[in-house]
């Protein structure tokens, strides 16, 4: 029944809007030319069909894979990788490596030399090519690399990168020396003293805080009565608060006092704002602060200012080094960051390396955020505009590997179900359709029986990622504790039922082009448990009593019935009231519900690999008195927005994995949606000090055998929390029009780690 509202991201948006930040010197964005004059859909244009964009075309702030591609085609990375995902350390001259019997030479914009120092520190020294230019003709230098690193390290950075989490010497000190004023006040509490604020500011803020809190409490109680009063026979605040898990509450003041007793002055989604129903506590606080609200979002310095990161040093116009305090297996991948132009995303007037000025005022990324919708970089194509669902690009004549042979590039939005039809009809030249049975049959029919032929060429690889069902521990729990046995049993009830339908549903949708997985990790990873490994288990195949739910000789129908019985037992163990006579549950324990919602982005028509998992589960749950509401939005942003706001209960999605199976970003407690400094990627709200320690232990070891066994422990803990149901490992398919694209010029040996856009500068149209 409880609802979460997004906090941190809202606050960051407000910081930008309040006008308290220092403005950066502006650099003009790429000109938005008239696409009708350029012939962007003619013979010298490559049109690529894409899912819907979120218009975060920033190398710093893009979150979806589609937006990342939209930004990435305009950018270059400090380091590159090969077809197996291994980092190329000698990019200037290039490194030749064999793959599938063929030698390929891989180049990049830099060389990297790694030195293990006697004191245990690690130094990464970079030497840049001196002939790399951005698409506006300006040279890429060490200053651009340093600027990009400082953006990702800024205390107010809230994008998806976790570069700042690397053990770079001086990073923690740099990020800890300042914060927004309101955060300092909340941390200190009322009547405290701090040089960062005056006594009058403290009094004013907490007076507004208390007024807002009373309105917040009253709003929740009124909304509970409105939404649930009739169903639960509740008409007063005492009854409403009881439904929300609070006793001894008769007034809004009682409720507000109870929330403060539970959470102190933590207004995040893991604190007071977790109790929100329809309105965020931050919105109410802002309203009470009135004309002075921007004053409390200003960044203040705490103690002695730290103006630079000791471990990042410029050693020349085209060289720099980064020193880490210890080994971290993910570091080399994090150092393969995008090198964005400081003169465009930042301000040349605010860059003076010797004076500890790095392209923007510390704590103020306004000038970087202003360019979120209009990328510029040193990549193969330059952004022109985004209009009517199409991103228009023109080749970068300065691209260091050579200007692309195709002049124009369009990324065009479309529904997943229209991708193959678009290629066949000539709307798209290249796209990535859902590689389901219907699509395979349609491709074969067009080609006269094969996946590659005179109409379409098909390229398949294992997806670097996997499909899953998510269950949020904050919104699906019993009582106040999300890690209690009761809460885990509630989530295991759903997970057990969902998991039993995976095999049939996935095979029906994908045929032989996907397989069911039992651990929350891509099968492409070296760390993924294999069926032959000791201790390998089928996900959610154990009942509440610890015994196996299924036997080897069970039919599918018998398995479904066994899963239903196990689900009933898990719900009983979670505290649900069960009526033996009717075979149905009649009441939920405090904090839980008789109704849960699942959001599945299936284009509004049920077109999703696991849609049938939910429709079948819905029938079973209905038969035992539990309602499962299936929401299928035609716009997938409905799901992403709710995930970012912490409002989802259950959902279906897919993770894009990384070459190294680092679990920090998705599962570490510090990255829960709504926490200060969080990446917001831990949508499950899993909070486990044991898991956190295991994740960090694995990161810091060079022993791959140790890392694999440690990650296995991590995976088992995640399954025990029942916040994720691993579902399928699929193949990806790229299809190209054999009639319009010269497919012989498409990069050969496409792999999980080497996509079709590699070597795009060599691609030609027919």
XYZ file of C-alpha atoms in Angstrom:
766
model
C 0.000 0.000 0.000
C 2.876 2.380 0.592
C 4.080 4.684 -2.096
C 7.498 6.177 -2.804
C 8.104 9.460 -4.564
C 11.332 10.462 -6.214
C 13.426 12.769 -4.065
C 17.021 13.238 -5.070
C 16.358 13.745 -8.756
C 13.587 16.194 -7.945
C 15.920 18.166 -5.739
C 18.595 18.230 -8.398
C 16.106 19.508 -10.940
C 15.119 22.201 -8.490
C 18.735 23.168 -7.942
C 19.016 23.860 -11.635
C 15.759 25.769 -11.792
C 16.147 27.957 -8.733
C 18.783 30.229 -10.233
C 21.149 30.058 -7.266
C 23.976 28.458 -9.160
C 26.837 30.284 -10.851
C 26.316 30.539 -14.587
C 28.915 29.160 -16.976
C 30.100 30.944 -20.059
C 27.945 29.605 -22.873
C 29.170 27.874 -26.006
C 26.756 27.658 -28.881
C 25.089 24.306 -29.525
C 25.233 22.623 -32.923
C 23.018 24.491 -35.364
C 19.540 23.029 -35.782
C 19.389 22.996 -39.542
C 16.269 22.459 -41.577
C 16.170 18.762 -42.402
C 13.958 19.350 -45.426
C 16.785 21.174 -47.184
C 19.408 18.523 -46.634
C 17.877 15.434 -48.130
C 18.420 13.429 -44.910
C 16.417 10.498 -46.250
C 18.084 10.201 -49.620
C 20.610 7.735 -51.028
C 23.446 9.126 -48.914
C 21.564 8.589 -45.668
C 21.601 5.573 -43.383
C 18.335 5.238 -41.450
C 18.362 3.146 -38.268
C 15.148 2.075 -36.531
C 15.205 2.642 -32.749
C 12.966 2.327 -29.737
C 11.684 5.555 -28.148
C 14.288 8.040 -26.963
C 14.193 9.952 -23.675
C 16.203 12.853 -25.167
C 19.049 12.510 -22.683
C 21.653 12.530 -25.437
C 24.504 13.237 -23.050
C 27.704 11.261 -22.518
C 27.263 12.110 -18.839
C 23.536 11.691 -18.236
C 22.138 9.234 -20.811
C 20.481 6.281 -19.034
C 18.618 4.132 -21.559
C 20.582 2.086 -24.095
C 18.891 4.038 -26.900
C 19.933 7.428 -25.525
C 23.416 6.081 -24.874
C 23.687 5.090 -28.532
C 22.360 8.486 -29.584
C 25.106 10.191 -27.604
C 27.756 7.537 -28.237
C 27.794 7.902 -32.025
C 29.042 11.474 -31.482
C 31.734 10.573 -28.946
C 35.027 8.738 -28.443
C 36.295 6.851 -25.406
C 39.642 7.275 -23.698
C 40.231 3.542 -24.174
C 38.730 1.089 -26.658
C 38.113 -2.661 -26.548
C 38.260 -5.677 -28.855
C 35.723 -8.272 -29.998
C 36.029 -10.168 -26.714
C 35.615 -7.085 -24.554
C 39.279 -6.807 -23.581
C 40.706 -3.310 -23.196
C 43.173 -2.078 -25.813
C 46.086 -0.431 -23.989
C 48.103 0.617 -27.053
C 45.525 2.487 -29.079
C 47.802 4.945 -30.889
C 49.708 2.379 -32.919
C 47.034 -0.261 -32.408
C 47.101 -3.850 -31.209
C 46.538 -6.883 -33.430
C 44.523 -9.702 -31.874
C 43.075 -12.858 -33.351
C 39.371 -13.630 -33.268
C 37.636 -16.556 -34.933
C 40.757 -17.295 -36.980
C 41.205 -13.733 -38.258
C 43.658 -11.063 -37.102
C 42.134 -7.657 -36.394
C 43.973 -4.461 -35.484
C 42.306 -2.278 -32.855
C 43.131 1.386 -32.452
C 42.028 4.165 -30.130
C 42.835 7.695 -29.057
C 45.323 6.799 -26.319
C 47.958 4.483 -24.918
C 47.748 3.395 -21.284
C 50.624 2.146 -19.159
C 49.742 0.488 -15.834
C 52.294 0.494 -13.010
C 51.964 -1.320 -9.686
C 53.861 0.786 -7.174
C 55.789 -0.512 -4.162
C 53.302 1.087 -1.741
C 50.368 -0.831 -3.248
C 49.053 2.067 -5.317
C 48.344 1.679 -9.019
C 49.234 4.321 -11.603
C 47.504 4.534 -14.984
C 49.493 6.779 -17.334
C 47.820 7.998 -20.535
C 49.371 9.346 -23.702
C 46.870 10.815 -26.199
C 47.028 10.999 -29.963
C 47.641 14.579 -31.006
C 45.522 14.506 -34.157
C 42.066 13.876 -32.655
C 39.553 16.654 -33.253
C 36.005 17.253 -32.134
C 33.386 17.699 -34.829
C 33.719 21.505 -34.516
C 37.398 21.242 -35.484
C 38.953 21.840 -32.054
C 41.671 19.513 -30.785
C 41.042 16.908 -28.110
C 43.646 17.326 -25.361
C 44.412 16.214 -21.832
C 42.300 19.133 -20.593
C 39.190 17.524 -22.112
C 39.972 14.216 -20.396
C 40.502 15.936 -17.054
C 37.317 17.974 -17.467
C 35.330 14.800 -18.196
C 36.776 13.085 -15.123
C 35.899 16.038 -12.910
C 32.303 16.099 -14.163
C 31.934 12.421 -13.223
C 33.576 13.134 -9.861
C 31.595 16.217 -8.868
C 29.687 16.006 -5.552
C 26.468 16.881 -7.391
C 26.888 14.448 -10.293
C 23.875 12.116 -10.446
C 24.292 10.281 -13.748
C 24.706 6.539 -14.175
C 28.526 6.482 -14.148
C 30.246 5.272 -10.973
C 33.656 6.645 -11.883
C 33.633 8.509 -8.558
C 33.457 5.174 -6.705
C 36.919 4.168 -7.933
C 39.697 4.248 -5.308
C 41.337 7.291 -6.893
C 43.664 8.993 -4.459
C 41.903 12.067 -3.015
C 38.471 11.269 -4.498
C 36.643 10.856 -1.181
C 38.063 14.091 0.206
C 37.148 15.983 -2.953
C 33.533 14.828 -2.872
C 33.007 15.304 0.859
C 33.924 18.985 1.257
C 30.609 20.530 0.185
C 26.895 19.928 -0.042
C 23.633 21.757 -0.594
C 22.690 23.806 2.462
C 19.423 21.966 3.083
C 21.295 18.642 3.287
C 23.676 20.031 5.896
C 20.776 21.337 7.970
C 18.928 18.028 7.811
C 22.054 16.120 8.787
C 22.709 18.399 11.780
C 19.098 18.745 12.916
C 17.484 21.798 14.560
C 19.310 23.980 17.109
C 22.716 22.843 15.878
C 25.611 25.171 15.083
C 27.727 25.031 11.966
C 29.836 27.601 10.142
C 27.999 26.639 6.978
C 24.817 28.411 8.135
C 23.486 30.955 10.616
C 21.163 30.347 13.550
C 18.500 32.358 11.718
C 18.783 30.136 8.631
C 18.432 27.034 10.779
C 15.372 28.392 12.560
C 13.729 29.475 9.309
C 14.378 26.155 7.594
C 13.074 23.962 10.407
C 9.997 26.138 10.882
C 9.241 25.507 7.200
C 10.142 21.845 7.670
C 7.628 21.429 10.520
C 4.824 23.230 8.678
C 5.433 21.120 5.612
C 5.557 17.975 7.722
C 2.120 18.562 9.195
C 0.677 19.101 5.716
C 2.510 16.005 4.492
C 1.082 13.884 7.321
C -2.437 15.225 6.850
C -2.278 14.670 3.099
C -1.253 11.045 3.513
C -4.006 10.301 6.032
C -6.671 12.024 3.921
C -5.528 10.144 0.826
C -5.568 6.797 2.640
C -9.153 7.354 3.725
C -10.130 8.422 0.214
C -8.450 5.481 -1.484
C -8.987 2.673 1.011
C -11.634 3.886 3.455
C -14.567 2.061 1.910
C -12.670 -1.175 1.336
C -11.269 -1.306 4.876
C -14.117 0.484 6.708
C -11.810 3.316 7.773
C -13.073 6.864 8.258
C -10.731 8.461 10.828
C -7.010 9.175 11.167
C -6.446 6.402 13.691
C -7.721 3.795 11.263
C -5.859 5.318 8.330
C -2.573 5.354 10.227
C -3.119 1.743 11.280
C -3.448 0.752 7.629
C -0.095 2.481 7.098
C 1.471 0.505 9.926
C 1.298 3.164 12.679
C -0.476 2.863 16.047
C -1.487 5.477 18.629
C -2.153 8.106 15.968
C -5.265 10.290 16.174
C -4.110 13.548 14.549
C -1.775 14.623 11.783
C 0.583 15.927 14.481
C 0.754 12.422 15.984
C 1.493 10.943 12.563
C 4.183 13.534 11.825
C 5.811 12.906 15.200
C 5.743 9.150 14.541
C 7.468 9.586 11.179
C 10.183 11.740 12.715
C 10.640 9.179 15.473
C 11.111 6.487 12.836
C 13.288 8.385 10.368
C 14.731 11.432 12.109
C 15.383 14.139 9.534
C 15.964 11.791 6.619
C 13.558 12.984 3.931
C 14.746 10.558 1.240
C 12.694 7.706 -0.202
C 14.286 5.488 2.423
C 13.200 7.957 5.099
C 10.184 10.174 5.661
C 9.311 10.389 1.980
C 8.863 6.619 1.889
C 5.486 7.191 3.522
C 4.346 9.516 0.714
C 1.063 8.790 -0.999
C 0.563 11.341 -3.749
C 2.787 14.282 -2.799
C 6.476 14.591 -2.044
C 7.678 16.072 1.232
C 10.241 18.100 -0.723
C 7.527 19.880 -2.701
C 5.844 20.937 0.523
C 9.118 22.088 2.067
C 9.866 24.156 -1.031
C 6.467 25.794 -0.817
C 7.026 26.736 2.820
C 10.509 28.090 2.116
C 8.869 30.451 -0.333
C 11.036 33.149 -1.897
C 14.048 31.926 0.084
C 14.004 28.365 -1.206
C 16.941 28.884 -3.585
C 19.023 29.982 -0.612
C 18.744 26.496 0.862
C 19.739 24.729 -2.339
C 22.967 26.671 -2.608
C 26.131 24.593 -2.280
C 28.087 25.334 0.887
C 31.654 24.409 1.799
C 32.215 22.182 4.801
C 35.517 22.762 6.552
C 38.607 23.333 4.442
C 37.815 23.360 0.715
C 39.326 20.556 -1.359
C 39.859 22.012 -4.801
C 41.328 19.081 -6.698
C 41.621 15.299 -6.789
C 45.163 14.401 -5.823
C 45.238 11.244 -7.915
C 44.396 12.952 -11.231
C 47.402 14.776 -12.668
C 48.071 16.466 -15.969
C 51.573 15.603 -17.167
C 51.494 17.359 -20.541
C 49.183 18.843 -23.147
C 48.441 15.320 -24.364
C 49.207 13.228 -21.293
C 47.918 12.604 -17.781
C 47.931 9.985 -15.051
C 45.440 8.605 -12.579
C 46.641 7.034 -9.321
C 44.495 4.522 -7.433
C 45.084 3.721 -3.769
C 44.546 0.007 -4.420
C 43.698 -2.466 -7.138
C 40.103 -2.571 -8.355
C 39.120 -4.947 -11.153
C 36.623 -2.452 -12.552
C 39.042 0.473 -12.756
C 40.342 -0.129 -16.263
C 36.774 -0.232 -17.586
C 35.791 2.926 -15.710
C 38.834 4.660 -17.183
C 37.491 3.919 -20.667
C 35.263 6.959 -20.158
C 33.906 9.241 -22.853
C 36.143 12.243 -23.526
C 33.785 15.173 -23.998
C 34.825 18.647 -25.196
C 35.420 20.977 -22.279
C 34.914 24.052 -24.453
C 31.356 22.886 -25.267
C 30.068 21.111 -22.153
C 31.995 23.344 -19.798
C 33.554 26.776 -19.965
C 37.018 27.693 -21.170
C 36.891 30.697 -18.845
C 36.453 28.297 -15.920
C 39.388 26.071 -16.853
C 42.851 26.689 -15.431
C 44.531 23.467 -14.360
C 47.244 25.224 -12.348
C 44.583 27.170 -10.430
C 42.438 24.086 -9.729
C 39.700 25.192 -12.136
C 38.366 22.357 -14.275
C 35.801 23.821 -16.646
C 32.909 24.555 -14.277
C 32.450 25.793 -10.717
C 32.745 22.841 -8.361
C 29.294 21.747 -7.235
C 27.609 23.365 -10.238
C 27.083 21.237 -13.358
C 24.561 23.636 -14.870
C 26.572 24.242 -18.021
C 27.003 20.489 -18.515
C 23.316 19.748 -18.034
C 22.329 22.507 -20.469
C 23.768 20.428 -23.307
C 21.966 17.188 -22.378
C 19.758 17.212 -25.474
C 22.458 18.331 -27.943
C 25.609 16.213 -27.916
C 28.953 17.180 -29.407
C 32.101 15.091 -29.497
C 34.907 13.572 -31.543
C 32.928 10.545 -32.740
C 32.144 9.562 -36.337
C 28.939 11.604 -36.592
C 27.903 15.097 -35.502
C 24.455 15.782 -34.058
C 22.217 18.137 -36.056
C 18.807 17.976 -34.393
C 16.035 15.808 -32.982
C 12.602 16.413 -34.428
C 9.467 14.404 -35.092
C 10.994 11.292 -33.544
C 14.143 11.388 -35.677
C 17.706 12.257 -34.645
C 19.615 13.712 -37.579
C 23.405 13.453 -37.828
C 26.004 14.491 -40.376
C 29.401 12.866 -40.726
C 32.265 14.315 -38.721
C 34.786 15.403 -41.337
C 37.452 15.491 -38.603
C 36.929 11.935 -37.318
C 40.364 10.574 -36.478
C 39.738 7.237 -38.230
C 38.560 9.011 -41.363
C 35.292 10.722 -42.253
C 32.435 8.208 -42.667
C 31.595 7.294 -46.245
C 27.861 7.776 -45.613
C 27.177 11.495 -45.203
C 23.962 11.464 -43.193
C 22.697 9.232 -40.399
C 19.172 9.128 -38.955
C 18.106 7.374 -35.765
C 14.337 7.042 -36.172
C 11.888 6.048 -33.441
C 9.509 3.166 -34.015
C 7.569 0.523 -32.132
C 9.434 -2.753 -31.718
C 6.784 -4.583 -33.715
C 7.382 -2.382 -36.766
C 11.136 -2.815 -37.076
C 11.322 -5.684 -39.553
C 8.403 -4.345 -41.545
C 10.234 -1.014 -41.712
C 13.326 -2.606 -43.222
C 11.273 -4.597 -45.703
C 9.321 -1.504 -46.732
C 12.429 0.669 -47.066
C 11.725 2.908 -44.073
C 14.821 1.651 -42.229
C 18.148 0.368 -43.447
C 19.312 -1.236 -40.199
C 17.479 -2.062 -36.966
C 17.293 -4.506 -34.060
C 13.895 -6.243 -33.990
C 12.659 -8.440 -31.181
C 14.094 -11.744 -32.342
C 10.934 -13.700 -31.650
C 9.406 -16.524 -33.621
C 7.116 -14.252 -35.619
C 10.033 -12.049 -36.691
C 12.180 -15.043 -37.640
C 9.362 -16.466 -39.753
C 8.814 -13.101 -41.462
C 12.516 -12.713 -42.298
C 12.710 -16.227 -43.718
C 9.612 -15.667 -45.818
C 11.060 -12.441 -47.264
C 14.388 -14.120 -48.047
C 12.913 -17.254 -49.506
C 13.653 -19.481 -46.513
C 16.799 -18.159 -44.818
C 17.709 -15.485 -42.275
C 20.196 -13.955 -44.699
C 19.304 -13.370 -48.307
C 18.480 -10.903 -51.055
C 16.154 -8.784 -48.898
C 17.592 -8.853 -45.384
C 20.871 -9.911 -43.787
C 20.637 -11.086 -40.168
C 23.457 -10.969 -37.607
C 22.974 -12.626 -34.211
C 24.987 -12.525 -30.982
C 24.329 -13.390 -27.356
C 23.005 -10.346 -25.564
C 25.340 -8.705 -23.055
C 22.562 -8.641 -20.527
C 19.446 -10.584 -19.572
C 15.727 -10.305 -18.993
C 14.390 -10.230 -15.457
C 11.365 -9.577 -13.264
C 11.985 -7.048 -10.517
C 10.288 -6.816 -7.116
C 10.961 -3.729 -5.000
C 11.733 -4.496 -1.357
C 10.437 -1.082 -0.266
C 7.026 -1.473 -1.872
C 6.520 -5.216 -1.450
C 7.086 -5.995 2.197
C 5.401 -6.765 5.497
C 5.516 -4.204 8.282
C 8.445 -1.806 8.374
C 11.309 -4.232 7.796
C 12.050 -5.098 4.202
C 14.619 -7.765 5.121
C 12.461 -9.693 7.593
C 11.541 -13.326 6.946
C 7.920 -12.245 6.478
C 8.866 -9.683 3.811
C 11.113 -12.152 2.009
C 8.368 -14.782 2.114
C 5.922 -12.325 0.562
C 8.302 -11.635 -2.319
C 9.167 -15.340 -2.650
C 5.480 -16.101 -3.086
C 5.435 -13.982 -6.234
C 8.895 -15.076 -7.382
C 8.033 -18.765 -7.041
C 4.873 -18.406 -9.085
C 6.499 -16.273 -11.777
C 9.485 -18.586 -12.116
C 7.485 -21.745 -12.849
C 6.099 -20.272 -16.098
C 9.457 -19.065 -17.461
C 10.428 -22.115 -19.504
C 7.160 -22.434 -21.417
C 6.659 -18.713 -21.975
C 10.213 -17.898 -23.056
C 10.325 -20.829 -25.466
C 6.975 -19.830 -26.931
C 8.186 -16.278 -27.539
C 11.778 -16.858 -28.640
C 11.937 -20.500 -29.684
C 15.591 -21.594 -29.621
C 16.838 -18.004 -29.595
C 16.694 -17.629 -25.818
C 17.137 -19.790 -22.741
C 15.951 -19.551 -19.148
C 18.578 -18.447 -16.613
C 18.557 -19.110 -12.886
C 20.928 -16.472 -11.515
C 20.734 -12.682 -11.945
C 23.723 -12.406 -14.264
C 24.204 -12.655 -18.022
C 25.324 -16.051 -19.278
C 27.910 -14.208 -21.381
C 29.853 -13.456 -18.191
C 32.712 -15.632 -16.993
C 31.239 -15.298 -13.499
C 27.854 -16.818 -14.375
C 27.173 -20.128 -12.560
C 26.894 -23.062 -14.953
C 24.580 -26.093 -14.537
C 27.586 -28.341 -14.001
C 28.912 -26.185 -11.147
C 28.629 -27.456 -7.591
C 25.609 -25.982 -5.807
C 23.825 -24.846 -8.970
C 20.064 -24.579 -8.355
C 16.916 -23.711 -10.280
C 15.712 -20.272 -9.169
C 12.910 -20.327 -6.594
C 12.538 -24.097 -6.599
C 12.586 -24.439 -2.788
C 9.517 -24.054 -0.586
C 9.098 -22.186 2.686
C 10.086 -25.395 4.498
C 13.413 -25.513 2.645
C 12.462 -28.609 0.656
C 12.358 -28.870 -3.165
C 9.039 -27.860 -4.698
C 9.399 -30.030 -7.781
C 10.461 -33.566 -8.630
C 12.264 -34.685 -11.767
C 9.305 -36.608 -13.203
C 6.671 -33.870 -12.821
C 4.711 -32.754 -15.883
C 4.351 -29.042 -16.617
C 0.810 -29.081 -15.221
C 2.001 -30.754 -12.046
C 4.748 -28.147 -11.673
C 2.189 -25.342 -11.986
C 0.080 -26.895 -9.252
C 3.126 -27.413 -7.021
C 4.129 -23.772 -7.496
C 0.615 -22.642 -6.562
C 0.740 -24.650 -3.329
C 4.190 -23.267 -2.523
C 2.920 -19.732 -3.157
C 0.082 -20.274 -0.688
C 2.524 -21.463 1.965
C 4.837 -18.498 1.425
C 1.911 -16.086 1.818
C 0.785 -17.818 4.990
C 4.329 -17.515 6.335
C 4.267 -13.813 5.417
C 1.258 -13.343 7.701
C -1.665 -13.381 5.281
C -4.983 -14.664 6.648
C -6.131 -17.820 4.827
C -9.638 -19.257 4.770
C -9.361 -23.026 4.385
C -12.998 -23.421 3.419
C -12.799 -21.131 0.375
C -9.121 -21.737 -0.340
C -8.559 -17.991 -0.459
C -6.713 -15.312 1.461
C -8.971 -12.789 3.141
C -6.620 -10.226 4.682
C -3.079 -8.936 4.332
C -0.690 -8.315 7.211
C 0.214 -4.746 8.150
C 2.227 -3.039 5.436
C 1.299 -5.587 2.768
C -1.668 -5.625 0.400
C -4.222 -7.850 -1.279
C -3.476 -6.061 -4.563
C -0.172 -5.578 -6.369
C 0.682 -4.001 -9.693
C 3.147 -5.198 -12.304
C 4.317 -2.845 -15.052
C 5.478 -4.488 -18.264
C 6.389 -2.334 -21.286
C 4.803 -4.485 -23.990
C 3.814 -1.700 -26.428
C 0.292 -1.747 -25.001
C -0.448 -4.975 -26.887
C 1.196 -7.624 -24.723
C 4.253 -7.961 -26.973
C 6.893 -8.909 -24.415
C 8.870 -12.114 -23.747
C 7.375 -12.596 -20.282
C 3.903 -11.095 -20.705
C 2.318 -14.543 -20.465
C 4.154 -15.160 -17.175
C 2.032 -12.427 -15.631
C -1.245 -13.346 -17.291
C -0.914 -16.942 -16.082
C 0.176 -15.825 -12.597
C -2.734 -13.399 -12.427
C -5.188 -16.282 -12.879
C -3.576 -18.323 -10.126
C -3.375 -15.405 -7.699
C -7.003 -14.504 -8.371
C -8.007 -18.066 -7.507
C -6.441 -17.641 -4.048
C -7.808 -14.150 -3.384
C -4.873 -11.943 -4.468
C -5.232 -9.390 -7.258
C -2.408 -8.791 -9.718
C -2.941 -5.700 -11.859
C -1.031 -5.835 -15.155
C -0.172 -2.408 -16.580
C 1.076 -2.478 -20.171
C 2.009 1.063 -21.263
C 2.543 1.782 -24.950
C 5.320 4.187 -23.934
C 8.098 2.413 -22.025
C 9.066 5.701 -20.367
C 6.092 5.139 -18.041
C 8.067 2.288 -16.485
C 11.421 4.084 -16.412
C 9.897 7.168 -14.798
C 8.214 5.094 -12.094
C 11.389 3.121 -11.453
C 13.358 6.349 -11.111
C 10.712 7.614 -8.715
C 10.801 4.435 -6.608
C 7.104 3.806 -7.225
C 7.138 0.356 -8.837
C 6.113 -2.783 -7.003
C 6.786 -5.422 -9.663
C 8.037 -4.926 -13.205
C 9.672 -6.637 -16.174
C 12.764 -5.269 -17.889
C 16.231 -6.232 -19.034
C 19.680 -5.303 -17.803
C 22.539 -4.305 -20.054
C 25.604 -5.906 -18.478
C 29.211 -4.770 -18.473
C 32.258 -6.722 -19.553
C 33.324 -7.098 -15.945
C 30.432 -8.463 -13.817
C 30.628 -5.708 -11.217
C 27.474 -5.599 -9.072
C 28.124 -2.298 -7.313
C 25.857 -0.078 -9.371
C 22.766 -2.296 -9.305
C 22.868 -3.996 -5.907
C 25.026 -1.972 -3.502
C 23.019 -0.291 -0.735
C 24.512 3.108 -1.505
C 22.792 3.170 -4.906
C 19.163 2.817 -3.828
C 16.844 5.241 -5.603
C 16.529 8.432 -3.571
C 19.716 8.241 -1.524
C 22.114 11.168 -1.613
C 24.995 10.434 -3.969
C 23.226 7.376 -5.362
C 23.332 6.299 -9.002
C 19.647 5.442 -8.567
C 20.238 2.072 -10.206
C 19.330 -0.108 -7.211
C 15.631 -0.170 -8.058
C 15.171 -3.250 -5.887
C 15.956 -1.243 -2.720
C 17.999 -4.184 -1.467
C 19.949 -3.107 1.628
C 22.446 -5.655 2.911
C 25.773 -4.948 4.591
C 26.770 -8.547 3.893
C 26.087 -8.146 0.181
C 27.860 -4.785 0.128
C 31.002 -6.325 1.623
C 31.015 -9.236 -0.812
C 30.636 -6.872 -3.774
C 33.600 -4.793 -2.645
C 35.719 -7.866 -1.820
C 35.208 -9.167 -5.362
C 36.045 -5.797 -6.877
C 39.374 -5.605 -5.086
C 40.715 -9.044 -5.978
C 42.832 -10.020 -8.981
C 42.049 -13.715 -8.405
C 39.306 -14.626 -10.883
C 38.485 -17.915 -9.112
C 37.954 -16.014 -5.846
C 35.883 -13.392 -7.628
C 33.644 -16.028 -9.232
C 32.944 -17.799 -5.932
C 32.319 -14.467 -4.206
C 29.924 -13.345 -6.904
C 28.087 -16.663 -6.520
C 27.488 -15.752 -2.867
C 26.219 -12.346 -3.995
C 23.797 -13.924 -6.444
C 22.448 -16.284 -3.788
C 21.847 -13.380 -1.390
C 19.937 -11.484 -4.075
C 17.751 -14.524 -4.688
C 17.165 -14.931 -0.953
C 15.875 -11.368 -0.822
C 13.587 -12.344 -3.735
C 13.890 -8.957 -5.389
C 14.765 -10.340 -8.803
C 13.554 -13.275 -10.858
C 16.188 -14.021 -13.532
C 14.216 -14.885 -16.635
C 15.972 -15.269 -19.965
C 19.217 -14.925 -21.865
C 18.392 -14.036 -25.432
C 20.151 -13.558 -28.693
C 20.304 -10.121 -30.202
C 19.645 -9.669 -33.875
C 20.675 -6.867 -36.156
C 19.052 -6.854 -39.563
C 20.299 -4.834 -42.531
C 18.674 -4.231 -45.872
C 20.653 -6.158 -48.472
C 19.027 -3.973 -51.121
C 20.138 -0.586 -49.765
C 23.186 -1.283 -47.541
C 26.454 -2.597 -48.941
C 26.603 -5.340 -46.329
C 30.092 -6.370 -47.436
C 31.342 -3.136 -45.830
C 29.666 -3.838 -42.463
C 32.193 -4.669 -39.755
C 32.887 -8.444 -39.784
C 32.606 -10.847 -36.853
C 30.035 -8.885 -34.861
C 30.094 -10.089 -31.241
C 28.490 -9.348 -27.913
C 31.211 -6.753 -27.351
C 31.680 -5.518 -30.908
C 28.536 -4.050 -32.432
C 27.567 -3.109 -35.958
C 28.428 0.561 -35.353
C 32.089 -0.276 -34.867
C 33.919 0.714 -38.071
C 30.821 2.655 -39.137
C 33.102 5.050 -40.998
C 33.730 2.240 -43.526
C 30.069 1.405 -44.117
C 28.637 2.168 -47.566
C 25.197 2.334 -49.148
C 24.447 0.470 -52.395
